[in-house]
Amino acid sequence: MSDKAKQAKAKIVDELVEKIKKSKSIVVADFRGISVLDDTQMRSDLRKADVEYEVIKNNLMYRALEKVGVKIPDEVLSGPSAFAFGYSDPVAGARILGERQKGKKLVMKAGVVEGKVLDAQGITAVANIPSKEILVAQLLGLLQSPIRNLAVVLAEAAKKKA
């Protein structure tokens, strides 16, 4: 391999190291079953969620992860792999890729969420976590329920006295 090629690969690895450091999550997926139309729609959804999706050579990603100190099992970094780097919401990339996985078009192989390495089952569990907006709505519903029940009881009591 020429020095120019080595320098080019080293530059790519350095760029990947920066992406890894900047991201809150990384999802590794096998994209072989996805159509071009589905891929285009998925990439659009990912961009809207501040997730960068790239097909990267496994050995380059392995080197970058090694530099950062993240150890992903070798079997994960084999075969065609795409990587989704989530920058703002650590669950967004897993959720969007998980939707494609349900249709058996894409397979999530593993992931890293806030520094913790997860296997396929772990990253699928993360994908099933509801969005922040849904969780906030559920929490507000739970907080309002006792107050609403108290208001109903007080209103009934007031009707009986009147």
mmCIF file of C-alpha atoms in Angstrom:
data_model
loop_
_atom_site.group_PDB
_atom_site.id
_atom_site.type_symbol
_atom_site.label_atom_id
_atom_site.label_comp_id
_atom_site.label_asym_id
_atom_site.label_seq_id
_atom_site.Cartn_x
_atom_site.Cartn_y
_atom_site.Cartn_z
ATOM 1 C CA MET A 1 0.000 0.000 0.000
ATOM 2 C CA SER A 2 1.340 3.403 -0.907
ATOM 3 C CA ASP A 3 2.064 6.154 1.584
ATOM 4 C CA LYS A 4 -0.660 8.270 0.003
ATOM 5 C CA ALA A 5 -3.249 5.523 0.573
ATOM 6 C CA LYS A 6 -2.074 5.061 4.173
ATOM 7 C CA GLN A 7 -2.371 8.793 4.791
ATOM 8 C CA ALA A 8 -5.862 8.851 3.295
ATOM 9 C CA LYS A 9 -6.970 5.963 5.528
ATOM 10 C CA ALA A 10 -5.392 7.589 8.588
ATOM 11 C CA LYS A 11 -7.314 10.789 7.818
ATOM 12 C CA ILE A 12 -10.592 8.840 7.551
ATOM 13 C CA VAL A 13 -9.875 7.108 10.870
ATOM 14 C CA ASP A 14 -9.186 10.480 12.526
ATOM 15 C CA GLU A 15 -12.484 11.849 11.168
ATOM 16 C CA LEU A 16 -14.294 8.781 12.492
ATOM 17 C CA VAL A 17 -12.685 9.259 15.912
ATOM 18 C CA GLU A 18 -14.110 12.800 16.012
ATOM 19 C CA LYS A 19 -17.573 11.535 15.022
ATOM 20 C CA ILE A 20 -17.443 8.851 17.713
ATOM 21 C CA LYS A 21 -16.402 11.356 20.377
ATOM 22 C CA LYS A 22 -19.156 13.772 19.317
ATOM 23 C CA SER A 23 -21.948 11.171 19.144
ATOM 24 C CA LYS A 24 -24.190 10.053 21.986
ATOM 25 C CA SER A 25 -24.939 6.756 20.243
ATOM 26 C CA ILE A 26 -23.746 4.598 17.388
ATOM 27 C CA VAL A 27 -25.846 1.865 15.812
ATOM 28 C CA VAL A 28 -24.244 -0.790 13.607
ATOM 29 C CA ALA A 29 -26.592 -2.283 11.008
ATOM 30 C CA ASP A 30 -26.529 -4.742 8.137
ATOM 31 C CA PHE A 31 -28.328 -2.914 5.319
ATOM 32 C CA ARG A 32 -28.431 -5.666 2.660
ATOM 33 C CA GLY A 33 -32.231 -6.107 2.611
ATOM 34 C CA ILE A 34 -33.207 -2.472 2.223
ATOM 35 C CA SER A 35 -34.348 -1.026 -1.102
ATOM 36 C CA VAL A 36 -33.039 2.236 -2.512
ATOM 37 C CA LEU A 37 -36.409 3.918 -1.892
ATOM 38 C CA ASP A 38 -36.508 2.745 1.740
ATOM 39 C CA ASP A 39 -32.880 3.759 2.198
ATOM 40 C CA THR A 40 -33.565 7.250 0.870
ATOM 41 C CA GLN A 41 -36.592 7.677 3.163
ATOM 42 C CA MET A 42 -34.645 6.300 6.137
ATOM 43 C CA ARG A 43 -31.721 8.675 5.521
ATOM 44 C CA SER A 44 -34.160 11.590 5.379
ATOM 45 C CA ASP A 45 -35.736 10.533 8.695
ATOM 46 C CA LEU A 46 -32.289 10.135 10.228
ATOM 47 C CA ARG A 47 -31.151 13.603 9.084
ATOM 48 C CA LYS A 48 -34.263 15.172 10.634
ATOM 49 C CA ALA A 49 -33.373 13.451 13.941
ATOM 50 C CA ASP A 50 -29.732 14.711 13.835
ATOM 51 C CA VAL A 51 -28.377 11.248 13.056
ATOM 52 C CA GLU A 52 -25.605 10.754 10.505
ATOM 53 C CA TYR A 53 -25.794 7.469 8.584
ATOM 54 C CA GLU A 54 -22.796 6.134 6.675
ATOM 55 C CA VAL A 55 -21.525 2.938 5.137
ATOM 56 C CA ILE A 56 -17.963 2.583 6.408
ATOM 57 C CA LYS A 57 -15.351 -0.103 5.926
ATOM 58 C CA ASN A 58 -15.285 -2.309 9.013
ATOM 59 C CA ASN A 59 -11.504 -2.203 9.456
ATOM 60 C CA LEU A 60 -11.485 1.620 9.443
ATOM 61 C CA MET A 61 -14.281 1.751 12.001
ATOM 62 C CA TYR A 62 -12.513 -0.881 14.099
ATOM 63 C CA ARG A 63 -9.367 1.279 14.178
ATOM 64 C CA ALA A 64 -11.341 4.390 15.119
ATOM 65 C CA LEU A 65 -13.227 2.598 17.894
ATOM 66 C CA GLU A 66 -9.960 1.173 19.169
ATOM 67 C CA LYS A 67 -8.452 4.677 19.353
ATOM 68 C CA VAL A 68 -11.412 5.852 21.430
ATOM 69 C CA GLY A 69 -11.275 2.790 23.675
ATOM 70 C CA VAL A 70 -14.548 1.157 22.615
ATOM 71 C CA LYS A 71 -14.400 -2.600 22.044
ATOM 72 C CA ILE A 72 -17.083 -4.052 19.775
ATOM 73 C CA PRO A 73 -16.983 -7.829 19.163
ATOM 74 C CA ASP A 74 -15.241 -8.802 15.922
ATOM 75 C CA GLU A 75 -18.317 -10.630 14.574
ATOM 76 C CA VAL A 76 -20.270 -7.344 14.631
ATOM 77 C CA LEU A 77 -17.729 -5.720 12.346
ATOM 78 C CA SER A 78 -17.976 -8.337 9.625
ATOM 79 C CA GLY A 79 -20.010 -8.220 6.457
ATOM 80 C CA PRO A 80 -21.642 -5.070 5.101
ATOM 81 C CA SER A 81 -22.045 -2.503 7.878
ATOM 82 C CA ALA A 82 -23.660 0.897 8.094
ATOM 83 C CA PHE A 83 -23.219 3.153 11.095
ATOM 84 C CA ALA A 84 -25.721 5.655 12.481
ATOM 85 C CA PHE A 85 -24.155 8.364 14.658
ATOM 86 C CA GLY A 86 -26.733 10.021 16.927
ATOM 87 C CA TYR A 87 -25.640 13.476 18.007
ATOM 88 C CA SER A 88 -28.519 14.894 20.053
ATOM 89 C CA ASP A 89 -30.920 12.098 21.051
ATOM 90 C CA PRO A 90 -29.141 8.844 21.972
ATOM 91 C CA VAL A 91 -32.238 6.798 21.098
ATOM 92 C CA ALA A 92 -33.221 8.387 17.761
ATOM 93 C CA GLY A 93 -30.912 6.380 15.492
ATOM 94 C CA ALA A 94 -31.838 3.072 17.101
ATOM 95 C CA ARG A 95 -35.551 3.908 16.912
ATOM 96 C CA ILE A 96 -35.485 4.821 13.215
ATOM 97 C CA LEU A 97 -33.353 1.818 12.257
ATOM 98 C CA GLY A 98 -35.529 -0.363 14.511
ATOM 99 C CA GLU A 99 -38.585 0.602 12.458
ATOM 100 C CA ARG A 100 -36.825 -0.715 9.349
ATOM 101 C CA GLN A 101 -35.744 -3.842 11.212
ATOM 102 C CA LYS A 102 -39.385 -4.715 11.971
ATOM 103 C CA GLY A 103 -39.971 -5.026 8.245
ATOM 104 C CA LYS A 104 -36.991 -7.432 8.055
ATOM 105 C CA LYS A 105 -35.306 -5.051 5.643
ATOM 106 C CA LEU A 106 -32.429 -4.065 7.882
ATOM 107 C CA VAL A 107 -30.755 -5.824 10.806
ATOM 108 C CA MET A 108 -29.256 -3.970 13.748
ATOM 109 C CA LYS A 109 -26.095 -5.826 14.774
ATOM 110 C CA ALA A 110 -25.001 -3.842 17.843
ATOM 111 C CA GLY A 111 -24.529 -0.368 19.165
ATOM 112 C CA VAL A 112 -22.884 1.981 21.592
ATOM 113 C CA VAL A 113 -25.132 4.206 23.695
ATOM 114 C CA GLU A 114 -23.381 6.829 25.810
ATOM 115 C CA GLY A 115 -20.221 4.730 25.974
ATOM 116 C CA LYS A 116 -21.877 1.399 26.752
ATOM 117 C CA VAL A 117 -21.571 -1.374 24.150
ATOM 118 C CA LEU A 118 -24.862 -3.173 23.465
ATOM 119 C CA ASP A 119 -25.474 -6.371 21.524
ATOM 120 C CA ALA A 120 -28.308 -6.778 18.991
ATOM 121 C CA GLN A 121 -30.909 -7.444 21.713
ATOM 122 C CA GLY A 122 -29.748 -4.468 23.753
ATOM 123 C CA ILE A 123 -29.874 -2.027 20.868
ATOM 124 C CA THR A 124 -33.308 -3.381 19.871
ATOM 125 C CA ALA A 125 -34.503 -2.728 23.433
ATOM 126 C CA VAL A 126 -33.189 0.837 23.158
ATOM 127 C CA ALA A 127 -35.052 1.218 19.846
ATOM 128 C CA ASN A 128 -38.315 0.350 21.615
ATOM 129 C CA ILE A 129 -37.985 3.174 24.158
ATOM 130 C CA PRO A 130 -40.669 5.764 23.419
ATOM 131 C CA SER A 131 -39.602 9.218 22.240
ATOM 132 C CA LYS A 132 -38.952 11.991 24.739
ATOM 133 C CA GLU A 133 -42.220 13.724 23.814
ATOM 134 C CA ILE A 134 -44.245 10.556 24.479
ATOM 135 C CA LEU A 135 -42.476 9.951 27.802
ATOM 136 C CA VAL A 136 -43.167 13.543 28.904
ATOM 137 C CA ALA A 137 -46.837 13.189 27.915
ATOM 138 C CA GLN A 138 -47.102 9.912 29.856
ATOM 139 C CA LEU A 139 -45.480 11.510 32.907
ATOM 140 C CA LEU A 140 -47.842 14.490 32.765
ATOM 141 C CA GLY A 141 -50.792 12.106 32.482
ATOM 142 C CA LEU A 142 -49.611 10.235 35.568
ATOM 143 C CA LEU A 143 -49.130 13.478 37.494
ATOM 144 C CA GLN A 144 -52.550 14.822 36.496
ATOM 145 C CA SER A 145 -54.457 11.635 37.330
ATOM 146 C CA PRO A 146 -54.504 12.004 41.154
ATOM 147 C CA ILE A 147 -55.415 15.694 40.885
ATOM 148 C CA ARG A 148 -58.224 14.909 38.446
ATOM 149 C CA ASN A 149 -59.538 12.143 40.737
ATOM 150 C CA LEU A 150 -59.474 14.508 43.731
ATOM 151 C CA ALA A 151 -61.379 17.145 41.759
ATOM 152 C CA VAL A 152 -64.031 14.583 40.795
ATOM 153 C CA VAL A 153 -64.431 13.424 44.418
ATOM 154 C CA LEU A 154 -64.711 17.019 45.682
ATOM 155 C CA ALA A 155 -67.257 17.889 42.976
ATOM 156 C CA GLU A 156 -69.378 14.843 43.904
ATOM 157 C CA ALA A 157 -69.179 15.743 47.576
ATOM 158 C CA ALA A 158 -70.275 19.301 46.805
ATOM 159 C CA LYS A 159 -73.260 18.000 44.756
ATOM 160 C CA LYS A 160 -74.405 15.793 47.624
ATOM 161 C CA LYS A 161 -74.354 18.682 50.113
ATOM 162 C CA ALA A 162 -76.302 20.974 47.789
#
